[in-house]
mmCIF file of C-alpha atoms in Angstrom:
data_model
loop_
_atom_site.group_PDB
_atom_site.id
_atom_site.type_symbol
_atom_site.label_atom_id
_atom_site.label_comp_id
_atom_site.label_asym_id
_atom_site.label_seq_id
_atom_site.Cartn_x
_atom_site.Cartn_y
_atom_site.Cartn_z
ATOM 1 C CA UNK G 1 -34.738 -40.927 41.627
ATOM 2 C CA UNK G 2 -38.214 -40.693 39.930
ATOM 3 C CA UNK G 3 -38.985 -38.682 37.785
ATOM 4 C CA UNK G 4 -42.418 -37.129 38.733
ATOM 5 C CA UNK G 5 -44.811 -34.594 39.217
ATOM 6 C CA UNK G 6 -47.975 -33.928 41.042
ATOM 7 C CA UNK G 7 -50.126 -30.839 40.763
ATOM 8 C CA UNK G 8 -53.439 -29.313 41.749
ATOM 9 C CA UNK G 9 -54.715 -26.425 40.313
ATOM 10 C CA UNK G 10 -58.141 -25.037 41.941
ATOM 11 C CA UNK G 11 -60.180 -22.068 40.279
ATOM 12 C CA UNK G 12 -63.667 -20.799 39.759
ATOM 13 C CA UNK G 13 -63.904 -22.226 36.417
ATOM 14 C CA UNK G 14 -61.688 -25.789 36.963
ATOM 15 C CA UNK G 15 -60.589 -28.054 39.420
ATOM 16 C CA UNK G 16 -57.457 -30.229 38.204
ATOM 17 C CA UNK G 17 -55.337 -32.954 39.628
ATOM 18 C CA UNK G 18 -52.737 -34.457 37.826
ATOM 19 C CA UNK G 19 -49.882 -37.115 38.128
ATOM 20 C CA UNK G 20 -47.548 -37.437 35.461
ATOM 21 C CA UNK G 21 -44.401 -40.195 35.551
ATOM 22 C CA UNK G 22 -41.723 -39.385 32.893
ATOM 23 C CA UNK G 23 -39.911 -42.884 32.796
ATOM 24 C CA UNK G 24 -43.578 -44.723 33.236
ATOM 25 C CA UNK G 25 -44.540 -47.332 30.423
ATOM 26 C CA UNK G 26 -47.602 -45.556 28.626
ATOM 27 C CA UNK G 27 -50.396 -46.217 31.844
ATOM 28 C CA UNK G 28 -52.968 -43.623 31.398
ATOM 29 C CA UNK G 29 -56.327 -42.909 34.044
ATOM 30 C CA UNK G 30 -58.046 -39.933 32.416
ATOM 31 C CA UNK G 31 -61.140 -38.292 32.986
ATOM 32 C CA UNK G 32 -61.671 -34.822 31.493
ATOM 33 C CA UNK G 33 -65.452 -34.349 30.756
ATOM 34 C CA UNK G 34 -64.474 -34.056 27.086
ATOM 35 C CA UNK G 35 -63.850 -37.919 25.347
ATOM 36 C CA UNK G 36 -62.199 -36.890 22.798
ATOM 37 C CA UNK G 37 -59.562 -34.623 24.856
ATOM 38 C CA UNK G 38 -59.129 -38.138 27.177
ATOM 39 C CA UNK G 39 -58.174 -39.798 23.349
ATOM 40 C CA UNK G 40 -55.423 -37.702 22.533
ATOM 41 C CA UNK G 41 -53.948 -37.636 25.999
ATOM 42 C CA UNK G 42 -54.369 -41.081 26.340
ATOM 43 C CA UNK G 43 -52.265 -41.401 22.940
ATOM 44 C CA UNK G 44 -49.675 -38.803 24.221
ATOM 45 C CA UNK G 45 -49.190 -41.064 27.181
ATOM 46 C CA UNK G 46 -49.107 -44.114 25.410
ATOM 47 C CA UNK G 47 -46.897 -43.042 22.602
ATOM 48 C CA UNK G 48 -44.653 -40.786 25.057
ATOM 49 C CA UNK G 49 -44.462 -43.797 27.034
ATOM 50 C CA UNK G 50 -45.253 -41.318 30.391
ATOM 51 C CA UNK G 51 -47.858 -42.285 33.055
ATOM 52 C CA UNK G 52 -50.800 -40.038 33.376
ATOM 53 C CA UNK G 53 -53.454 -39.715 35.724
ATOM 54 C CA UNK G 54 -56.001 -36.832 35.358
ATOM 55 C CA UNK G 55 -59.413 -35.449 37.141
ATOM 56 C CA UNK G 56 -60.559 -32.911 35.722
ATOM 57 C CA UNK G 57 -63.966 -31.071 37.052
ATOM 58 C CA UNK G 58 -64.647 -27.678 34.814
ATOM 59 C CA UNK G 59 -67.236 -25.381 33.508
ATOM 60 C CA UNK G 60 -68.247 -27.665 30.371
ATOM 61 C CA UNK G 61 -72.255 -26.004 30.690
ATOM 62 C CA UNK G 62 -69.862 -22.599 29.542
ATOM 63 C CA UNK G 63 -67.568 -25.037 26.873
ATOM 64 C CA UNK G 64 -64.550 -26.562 26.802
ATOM 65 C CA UNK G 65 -62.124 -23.980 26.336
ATOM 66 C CA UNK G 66 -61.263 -23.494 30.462
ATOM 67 C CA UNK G 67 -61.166 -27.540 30.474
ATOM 68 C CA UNK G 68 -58.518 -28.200 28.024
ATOM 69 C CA UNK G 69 -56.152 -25.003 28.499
ATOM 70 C CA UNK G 70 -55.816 -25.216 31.871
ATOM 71 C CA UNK G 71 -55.211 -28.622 31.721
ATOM 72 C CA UNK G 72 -52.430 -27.808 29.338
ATOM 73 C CA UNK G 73 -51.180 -25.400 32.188
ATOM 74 C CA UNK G 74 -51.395 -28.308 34.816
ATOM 75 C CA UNK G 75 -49.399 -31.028 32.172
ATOM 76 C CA UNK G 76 -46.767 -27.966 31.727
ATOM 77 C CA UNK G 77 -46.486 -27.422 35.160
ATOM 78 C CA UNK G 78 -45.876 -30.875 35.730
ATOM 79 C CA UNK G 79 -43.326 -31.806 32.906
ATOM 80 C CA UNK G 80 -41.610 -28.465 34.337
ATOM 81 C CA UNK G 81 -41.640 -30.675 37.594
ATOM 82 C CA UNK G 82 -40.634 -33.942 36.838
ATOM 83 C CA UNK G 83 -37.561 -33.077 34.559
ATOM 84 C CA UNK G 84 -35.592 -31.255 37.387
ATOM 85 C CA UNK G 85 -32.680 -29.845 37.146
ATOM 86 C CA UNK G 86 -32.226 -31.361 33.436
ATOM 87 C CA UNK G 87 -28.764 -32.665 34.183
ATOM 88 C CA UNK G 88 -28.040 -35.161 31.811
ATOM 89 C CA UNK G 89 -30.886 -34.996 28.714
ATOM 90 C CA UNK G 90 -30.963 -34.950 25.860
ATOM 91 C CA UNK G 91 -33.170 -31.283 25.799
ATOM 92 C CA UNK G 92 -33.999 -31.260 22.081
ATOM 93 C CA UNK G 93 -36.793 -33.447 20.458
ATOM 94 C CA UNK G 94 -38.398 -34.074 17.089
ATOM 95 C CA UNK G 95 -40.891 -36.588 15.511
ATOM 96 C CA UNK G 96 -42.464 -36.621 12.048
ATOM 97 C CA UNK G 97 -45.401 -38.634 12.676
ATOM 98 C CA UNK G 98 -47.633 -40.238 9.894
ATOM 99 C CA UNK G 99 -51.326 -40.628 10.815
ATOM 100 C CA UNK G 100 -52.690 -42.068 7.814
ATOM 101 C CA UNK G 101 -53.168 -39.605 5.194
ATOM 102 C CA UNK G 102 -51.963 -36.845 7.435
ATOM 103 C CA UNK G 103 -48.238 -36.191 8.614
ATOM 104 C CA UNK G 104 -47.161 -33.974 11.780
ATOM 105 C CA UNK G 105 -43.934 -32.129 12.750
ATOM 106 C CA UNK G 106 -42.997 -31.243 16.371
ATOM 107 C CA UNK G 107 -40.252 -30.280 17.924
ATOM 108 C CA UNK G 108 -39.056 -29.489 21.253
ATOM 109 C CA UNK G 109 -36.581 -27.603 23.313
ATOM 110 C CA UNK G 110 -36.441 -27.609 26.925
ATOM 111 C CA UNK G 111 -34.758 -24.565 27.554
ATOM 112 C CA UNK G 112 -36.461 -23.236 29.591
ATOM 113 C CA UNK G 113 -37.611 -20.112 27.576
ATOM 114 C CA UNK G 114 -41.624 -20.618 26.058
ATOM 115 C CA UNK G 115 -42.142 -20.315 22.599
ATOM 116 C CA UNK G 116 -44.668 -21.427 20.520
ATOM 117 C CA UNK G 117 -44.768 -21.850 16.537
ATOM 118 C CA UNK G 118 -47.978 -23.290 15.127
ATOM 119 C CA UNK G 119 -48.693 -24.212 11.381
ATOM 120 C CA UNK G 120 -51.886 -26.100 11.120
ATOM 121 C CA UNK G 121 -55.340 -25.214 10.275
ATOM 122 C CA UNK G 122 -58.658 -27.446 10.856
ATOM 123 C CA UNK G 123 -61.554 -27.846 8.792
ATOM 124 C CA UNK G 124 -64.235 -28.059 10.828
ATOM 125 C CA UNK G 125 -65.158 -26.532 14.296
ATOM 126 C CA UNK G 126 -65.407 -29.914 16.609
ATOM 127 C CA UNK G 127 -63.381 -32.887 16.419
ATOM 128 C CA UNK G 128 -65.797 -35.392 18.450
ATOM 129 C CA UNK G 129 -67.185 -33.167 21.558
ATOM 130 C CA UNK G 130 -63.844 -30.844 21.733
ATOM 131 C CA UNK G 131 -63.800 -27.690 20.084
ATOM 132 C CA UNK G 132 -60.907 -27.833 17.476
ATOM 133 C CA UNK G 133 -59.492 -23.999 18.242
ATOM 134 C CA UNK G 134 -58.459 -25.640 21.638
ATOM 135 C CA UNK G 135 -55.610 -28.217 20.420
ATOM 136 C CA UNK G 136 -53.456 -24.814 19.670
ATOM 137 C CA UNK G 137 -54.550 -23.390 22.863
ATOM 138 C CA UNK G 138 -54.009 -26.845 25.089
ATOM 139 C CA UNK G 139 -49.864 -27.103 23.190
ATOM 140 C CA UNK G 140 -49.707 -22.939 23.967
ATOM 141 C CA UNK G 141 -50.755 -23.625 27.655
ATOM 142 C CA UNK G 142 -47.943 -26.442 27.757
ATOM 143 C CA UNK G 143 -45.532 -24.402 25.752
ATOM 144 C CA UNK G 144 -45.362 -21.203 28.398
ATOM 145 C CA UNK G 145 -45.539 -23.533 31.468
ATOM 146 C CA UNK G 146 -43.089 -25.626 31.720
ATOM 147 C CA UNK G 147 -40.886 -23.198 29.515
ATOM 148 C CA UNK G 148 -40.622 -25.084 26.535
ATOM 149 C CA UNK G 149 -39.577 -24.003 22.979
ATOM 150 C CA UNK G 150 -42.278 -26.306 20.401
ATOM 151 C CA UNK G 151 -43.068 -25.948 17.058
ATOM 152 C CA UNK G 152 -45.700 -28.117 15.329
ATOM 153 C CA UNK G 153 -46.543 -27.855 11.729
ATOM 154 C CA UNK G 154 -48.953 -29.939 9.628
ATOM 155 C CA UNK G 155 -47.054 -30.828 6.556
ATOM 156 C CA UNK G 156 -50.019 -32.931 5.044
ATOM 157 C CA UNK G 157 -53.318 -33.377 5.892
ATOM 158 C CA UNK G 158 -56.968 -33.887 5.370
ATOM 159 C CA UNK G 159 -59.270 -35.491 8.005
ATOM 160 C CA UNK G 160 -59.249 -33.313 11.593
ATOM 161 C CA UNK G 161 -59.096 -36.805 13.914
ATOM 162 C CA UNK G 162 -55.897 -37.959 12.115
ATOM 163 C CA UNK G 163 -54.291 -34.102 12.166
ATOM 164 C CA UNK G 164 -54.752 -33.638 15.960
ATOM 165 C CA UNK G 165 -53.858 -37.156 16.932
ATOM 166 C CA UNK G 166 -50.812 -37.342 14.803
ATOM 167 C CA UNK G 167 -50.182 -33.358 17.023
ATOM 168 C CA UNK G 168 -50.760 -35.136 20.414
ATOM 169 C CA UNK G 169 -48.756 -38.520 19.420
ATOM 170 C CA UNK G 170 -45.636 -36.744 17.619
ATOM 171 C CA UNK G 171 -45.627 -34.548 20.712
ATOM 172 C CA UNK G 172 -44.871 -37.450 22.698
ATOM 173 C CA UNK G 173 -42.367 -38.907 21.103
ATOM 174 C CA UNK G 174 -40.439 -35.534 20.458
ATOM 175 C CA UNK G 175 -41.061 -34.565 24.482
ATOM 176 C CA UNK G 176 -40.060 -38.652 25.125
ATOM 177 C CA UNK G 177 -37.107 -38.225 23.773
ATOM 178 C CA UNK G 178 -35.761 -34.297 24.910
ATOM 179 C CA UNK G 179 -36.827 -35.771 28.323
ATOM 180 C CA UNK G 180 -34.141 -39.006 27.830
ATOM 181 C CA UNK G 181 -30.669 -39.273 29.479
ATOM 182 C CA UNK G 182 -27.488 -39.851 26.797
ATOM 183 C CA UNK G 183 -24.423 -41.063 29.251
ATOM 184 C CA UNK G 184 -22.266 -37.998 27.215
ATOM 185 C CA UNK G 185 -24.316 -35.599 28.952
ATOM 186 C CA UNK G 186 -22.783 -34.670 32.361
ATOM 187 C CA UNK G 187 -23.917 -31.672 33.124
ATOM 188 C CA UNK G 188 -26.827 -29.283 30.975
ATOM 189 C CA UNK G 189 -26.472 -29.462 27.250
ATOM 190 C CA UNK G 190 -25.949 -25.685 27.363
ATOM 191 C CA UNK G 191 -23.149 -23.007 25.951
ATOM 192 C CA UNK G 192 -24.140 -21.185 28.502
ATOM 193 C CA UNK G 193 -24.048 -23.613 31.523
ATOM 194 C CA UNK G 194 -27.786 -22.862 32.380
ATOM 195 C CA UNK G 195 -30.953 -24.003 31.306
ATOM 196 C CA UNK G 196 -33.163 -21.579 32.861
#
């Protein structure tokens, strides 16, 4: 059974449709309105190894800020989607992910419950044409919708491209992997039984 999730979120400020494929093989078709937003989700899907096709019309005369967070909402409402009943995965991800001078921690648990831990700080107010306030906002928006505990931390850093695309790629691989089956797993990987 695939793995995958469409959703369309409509309001006064954005208009969003979104197709995300959990066991895809890193296809992306994204079209924001902001290029460098389309970069990093075109590395999250290639380094996550998803597909990922996005339209996104918002209020970008007004900035960015309704663009990229409720895309984040969208992407968590579709992860939230596609993974099910989580039968079977593995539920917990990490990645420590170099980017040149920089290096990222994330880490993931899909359990269902939101929380969000961030540890970074940028230098400078725009990376490209995206305002750089809005990566902590977009991984918040994804955090509380599809009920997902992540942390990211910068652990070394220095130019704001390489911190926020090592954030977006070590992402991936942490979510890639939380999202993968291990044959061990019958059931939830749960004391509880439940992974709500």
């Amino acid at each position: 059974m695939a793995r995958e999730a469409s959703v369309e979120r409509n309001t006064k400020e954005t208009e969003i449709k979104l197709k995300l494929v959990l066991d895809g093989t890193g296809y992306s078709d994204i079209e924001t309105g902001v290029g460098f937003f389309d970069h990093m989700l075109d590395g999250f899907t290639r380094h996550g190894l998803f597909d990922l096709c996005v339209r996104v019309h918002g209020d970008l005369h007004v900035d960015d800020h309704h663009t990229i967070e409720d895309t984040g909402i969208v992407l968590g409402t579709a992860i939230k989607q596609a993974i099910g009943d989580k039968k079977g995965i593995r539920r917990y991800g990490s990645c420590i992910l170099p980017m040149d001078e920089s290096l990222v921690l994330c880490a993931v648990d899909l359990c269902g419950r939101p929380y969000f831990a961030w540890d970074a700080e940028f230098t400078s107010d725009k990376i490209g044409d995206m305002s750089s306030e809005m990566v902590k906002e977009f991984f918040y928006a994804i955090s509380y919708a599809s009920g997902m505990n992540l942390h990211i931390k910068v652990l070394s850093g220095g130019n704001n491209h390489h911190v926020a695309e090592a954030m977006f790629k070590s992402f991936a691989k942490a979510l890639d992997q939380a999202v993968s089956y291990d044959p061990r797993i019958t059931d939830v990987l749960s004391t509880k039984g439940s992974l709500a």
